[in-house]
C-alpha positions as a printed NumPy array, in Angstrom:
array([[345.361,  71.612,  37.031],
       [342.26 ,  72.632,  37.003],
       [338.348,  72.362,  38.999],
       [337.694,  71.704,  42.593],
       [339.854,  68.865,  44.488],
       [340.732,  67.575,  47.848],
       [343.642,  67.308,  49.247],
       [343.425,  63.14 ,  50.619],
       [345.378,  64.048,  53.99 ],
       [341.253,  63.215,  54.766],
       [341.704,  60.356,  54.228],
       [345.078,  59.335,  55.758],
       [348.421,  61.003,  55.252],
       [350.765,  58.181,  54.432],
       [349.271,  57.114,  50.894],
       [349.401,  53.41 ,  50.269],
       [347.493,  50.539,  48.055],
       [345.085,  51.096,  51.108],
       [345.11 ,  54.713,  51.533],
       [344.106,  55.194,  47.562],
       [341.981,  52.453,  46.922],
       [339.978,  54.484,  49.638],
       [340.528,  58.037,  48.399],
       [339.822,  58.01 ,  45.188],
       [336.728,  55.853,  45.153],
       [335.136,  58.651,  47.129],
       [336.665,  61.549,  45.491],
       [335.631,  60.607,  41.978],
       [331.668,  59.744,  44.452],
       [331.649,  63.185,  44.781],
       [331.972,  64.416,  41.482],
       [336.472,  66.294,  42.774],
       [338.574,  66.834,  39.721],
       [341.811,  65.973,  40.856],
       [343.076,  64.618,  44.363],
       [346.63 ,  66.245,  46.264],
       [348.401,  63.235,  46.926],
       [351.093,  64.051,  50.43 ],
       [354.117,  62.539,  49.921],
       [355.675,  62.545,  53.736],
       [356.965,  59.277,  52.794],
       [358.105,  59.036,  49.271],
       [360.358,  56.263,  49.452],
       [356.897,  54.189,  50.314],
       [354.39 ,  55.894,  49.22 ],
       [352.785,  53.722,  46.527],
       [352.04 ,  54.129,  43.153],
       [351.185,  51.933,  40.244],
       [347.933,  51.184,  41.812],
       [346.999,  55.019,  42.586],
       [348.044,  56.058,  38.451],
       [345.135,  52.894,  37.484],
       [342.937,  54.088,  40.137],
       [343.273,  57.588,  38.842],
       [342.47 ,  56.445,  35.293],
       [339.444,  54.132,  36.232],
       [338.029,  57.072,  37.477],
       [338.959,  59.662,  35.258],
       [340.365,  61.488,  38.068],
       [343.562,  64.22 ,  38.215],
       [346.209,  64.177,  40.563],
       [349.236,  66.463,  42.026],
       [351.703,  65.21 ,  45.032],
       [352.345,  68.012,  47.309],
       [354.631,  67.471,  50.546],
       [357.714,  69.633,  52.88 ],
       [361.301,  68.849,  52.801],
       [362.451,  66.827,  56.209],
       [364.749,  68.17 ,  59.124],
       [368.38 ,  67.37 ,  57.95 ],
       [366.998,  68.041,  54.316],
       [366.585,  71.037,  53.406],
       [367.982,  74.029,  51.324],
       [369.856,  75.655,  54.462],
       [371.361,  72.847,  56.289],
       [371.756,  70.147,  53.111],
       [371.204,  71.469,  49.956],
       [371.993,  67.745,  47.541],
       [369.714,  66.407,  50.318],
       [366.98 ,  67.729,  49.531],
       [367.792,  68.161,  45.682],
       [367.607,  63.518,  46.254],
       [365.035,  63.759,  47.891],
       [362.815,  66.373,  45.712],
       [364.353,  64.279,  43.136],
       [362.957,  60.968,  44.053],
       [358.866,  62.894,  44.983],
       [359.074,  64.564,  41.421],
       [359.932,  60.45 ,  40.435],
       [357.   ,  59.458,  42.368],
       [354.747,  62.571,  40.918],
       [356.093,  60.634,  38.003],
       [354.973,  57.376,  37.976],
       [351.057,  58.135,  39.758],
       [351.269,  60.517,  35.99 ],
       [350.614,  63.844,  38.402],
       [351.684,  66.917,  36.766],
       [351.874,  69.109,  40.244],
       [354.517,  68.851,  42.524],
       [354.029,  71.458,  45.377],
       [354.   ,  72.594,  49.09 ],
       [356.306,  73.831,  51.211],
       [358.963,  71.748,  48.645],
       [361.706,  74.968,  49.724],
       [362.314,  73.959,  53.703],
       [360.751,  71.954,  56.248],
       [357.332,  72.549,  57.703],
       [358.732,  74.405,  61.675],
       [362.022,  75.274,  59.672],
       [362.463,  78.274,  62.29 ],
       [365.282,  80.304,  63.395],
       [364.125,  83.04 ,  65.765],
       [365.707,  85.039,  63.881],
       [364.437,  86.574,  59.974],
       [365.635,  85.103,  56.649],
       [369.628,  86.138,  56.493],
       [370.727,  86.093,  53.247],
       [372.956,  83.624,  53.2  ],
       [369.339,  81.22 ,  54.089],
       [367.517,  82.892,  50.753],
       [370.886,  82.531,  47.935],
       [370.647,  78.039,  49.476],
       [366.963,  78.529,  48.783],
       [366.861,  80.475,  45.219],
       [370.037,  77.571,  44.241],
       [368.526,  74.741,  44.795],
       [364.979,  76.33 ,  43.37 ],
       [366.234,  76.579,  40.317],
       [368.173,  72.687,  39.884],
       [364.888,  71.087,  41.303],
       [362.652,  73.37 ,  38.501],
       [364.904,  71.573,  36.079],
       [364.553,  68.372,  37.366],
       [360.739,  68.531,  37.348],
       [361.257,  70.145,  33.452],
       [362.821,  66.645,  33.341],
       [359.652,  65.468,  34.144],
       [357.218,  67.593,  32.546],
       [355.62 ,  68.306,  35.603],
       [355.047,  72.093,  37.349],
       [357.04 ,  72.826,  39.801],
       [355.592,  74.185,  43.243],
       [356.158,  76.224,  46.479],
       [353.169,  77.041,  48.988],
       [353.539,  80.283,  51.595],
       [353.209,  79.151,  54.344],
       [352.675,  81.826,  57.89 ],
       [354.904,  82.495,  59.993],
       [354.682,  79.746,  62.492],
       [355.566,  77.303,  60.264],
       [358.277,  79.285,  58.766],
       [360.533,  82.114,  58.868],
       [362.169,  82.101,  55.36 ],
       [358.844,  83.311,  53.011],
       [354.541,  84.497,  54.04 ],
       [353.211,  86.895,  52.016],
       [352.177,  86.199,  49.196],
       [354.9  ,  89.635,  47.379],
       [357.459,  87.081,  49.299],
       [357.017,  84.38 ,  47.404],
       [356.513,  85.926,  43.897],
       [359.514,  87.897,  44.454],
       [361.286,  84.364,  44.873],
       [359.865,  83.178,  41.57 ],
       [360.624,  86.021,  39.098],
       [364.2  ,  85.879,  41.074],
       [364.781,  82.284,  39.722],
       [363.126,  82.921,  36.436],
       [362.706,  78.855,  35.803],
       [359.747,  78.1  ,  33.418],
       [357.969,  75.54 ,  36.03 ],
       [357.843,  77.553,  38.919],
       [354.521,  78.178,  40.301],
       [353.243,  79.991,  43.244],
       [350.481,  77.766,  46.01 ],
       [348.742,  80.041,  47.697],
       [346.923,  78.728,  51.612],
       [343.704,  80.573,  53.167],
       [344.295,  79.519,  56.286],
       [347.657,  80.46 ,  55.869],
       [346.704,  84.067,  54.689],
       [344.892,  84.479,  56.763],
       [347.084,  85.276,  59.237],
       [349.951,  87.442,  57.424],
       [348.032,  88.981,  54.414],
       [346.352,  92.519,  54.8  ],
       [343.457,  91.257,  53.081],
       [342.795,  87.521,  50.891],
       [341.897,  88.946,  48.071],
       [345.025,  91.699,  48.096],
       [347.563,  88.776,  48.649],
       [345.545,  86.999,  45.602],
       [346.075,  89.073,  42.721],
       [349.33 ,  90.573,  44.49 ],
       [350.221,  87.158,  43.128],
       [349.14 ,  87.537,  39.469],
       [350.024,  85.408,  37.021],
       [351.854,  83.279,  38.385],
       [349.059,  81.758,  40.998],
       [348.946,  78.056,  39.904],
       [346.525,  76.375,  42.839],
       [345.207,  77.631,  46.077],
       [344.507,  75.619,  49.243],
       [340.989,  75.626,  49.863],
       [341.203,  75.458,  55.027],
       [339.289,  77.108,  56.937],
       [340.743,  79.415,  60.229],
       [341.022,  76.634,  62.273],
       [341.631,  73.965,  59.623],
       [338.564,  72.133,  59.619],
       [334.702,  72.629,  57.514],
       [334.668,  74.708,  55.542],
       [332.102,  78.069,  56.633],
       [331.956,  77.771,  59.817],
       [334.921,  79.865,  60.535],
       [336.377,  82.647,  59.555],
       [337.832,  83.057,  56.196],
       [336.142,  85.97 ,  53.808],
       [335.228,  83.64 ,  51.242],
       [333.737,  85.75 ,  48.96 ],
       [336.849,  88.165,  49.547],
       [338.662,  84.503,  47.939],
       [336.933,  83.982,  45.102],
       [336.518,  87.351,  44.361],
       [339.81 ,  88.213,  44.214],
       [339.31 ,  84.884,  42.587],
       [336.968,  86.013,  39.958],
       [339.122,  89.417,  39.738],
       [342.347,  87.358,  39.418],
       [340.321,  85.532,  35.901],
       [341.879,  82.226,  37.722],
       [342.031,  79.482,  36.158],
       [344.335,  76.696,  38.4  ],
       [343.015,  74.201,  40.925],
       [341.088,  74.414,  43.739],
       [341.845,  71.862,  46.739],
       [340.408,  71.939,  50.098],
       [342.328,  71.307,  52.502],
       [341.54 ,  69.533,  56.715],
       [343.266,  67.441,  58.487],
       [341.61 ,  64.275,  60.461],
       [344.015,  62.417,  60.181],
       [348.113,  63.572,  60.862],
       [351.051,  61.212,  61.393],
       [352.622,  62.67 ,  65.585],
       [355.641,  64.917,  63.115],
       [352.812,  66.176,  61.   ],
       [350.813,  67.62 ,  63.749],
       [353.255,  68.658,  65.708],
       [354.547,  70.584,  63.434],
       [351.918,  72.406,  62.359],
       [350.671,  72.866,  66.229],
       [346.673,  70.812,  65.607],
       [346.52 ,  68.836,  69.119],
       [343.033,  68.537,  68.402],
       [339.91 ,  66.983,  66.247],
       [339.408,  69.67 ,  63.34 ],
       [335.89 ,  68.744,  62.531],
       [334.47 ,  66.475,  64.059],
       [334.087,  63.646,  60.683],
       [335.319,  62.679,  56.571],
       [331.815,  63.434,  56.627],
       [330.991,  67.111,  57.712],
       [334.065,  67.972,  55.537],
       [332.758,  66.763,  52.351],
       [328.709,  66.744,  53.421],
       [329.093,  70.06 ,  54.792],
       [332.703,  72.397,  53.354],
       [332.725,  70.931,  50.196],
       [328.84 ,  72.363,  48.74 ],
       [329.841,  74.895,  50.518],
       [332.697,  76.033,  48.771],
       [330.929,  74.61 ,  45.468],
       [328.257,  77.203,  45.928],
       [330.614,  80.258,  46.151],
       [332.85 ,  79.217,  43.583],
       [329.81 ,  79.041,  41.921],
       [328.529,  82.257,  42.644],
       [331.048,  83.753,  41.446],
       [331.662,  81.352,  38.443],
       [334.444,  79.663,  39.148],
       [333.157,  76.196,  37.701]])
């Protein structure tokens, strides 16, 4: 995954034919290289029209998700693997080569305590099996670091790198997110630097998840960190406009984060592109 992309939550969270017909042409019109398709319910995700539209418009795609609450590696590893296997089948059918997100648990998974050795062992065993399934499809398997309010398992780059190196699967990569780093990191550039060669994908999301450039993210630090790392992976603008109640609750989003999709695309996207250009990333 390379270049600038956009998360399809800007249009819809249920990936239907209608969503594909709206999001993919609009992403192409705005000169993006790829779309990130949320597979919230992979059994219902449309694939055939999606693949045809991606080919028609010359776009790449990746897919992402968080696991259901009843299919976590920590409470039902077999069901979690079954769910991820279906999502990987859909990812392959779409023609995407990266599958990422909170692929090791559910969004909002917290026990009120630090992760136990038993939980971390369960996640490592699960990722070893899930990454093997992904390899069978020729898909890279990403893990996204999220903040303490969305998971108690992995909140920092260092924790995720330790997990990746423990599992040792050749196709597992790290996925960072500026929104989460803004909460957890001792500095955006520090978090990026600690990722090293494991970093393959990043969400560019404002501190309030709205229009990039209108919040408190240290964008110069973000892009300087990426440039210093020699980053060549995918950079996805992520802002939530349309959210199903279950996901809104898990993410604690109680109000609109932007006035419109147009504001995010016409104001936020040029802002991010200018920063990336300034630091020689595009």
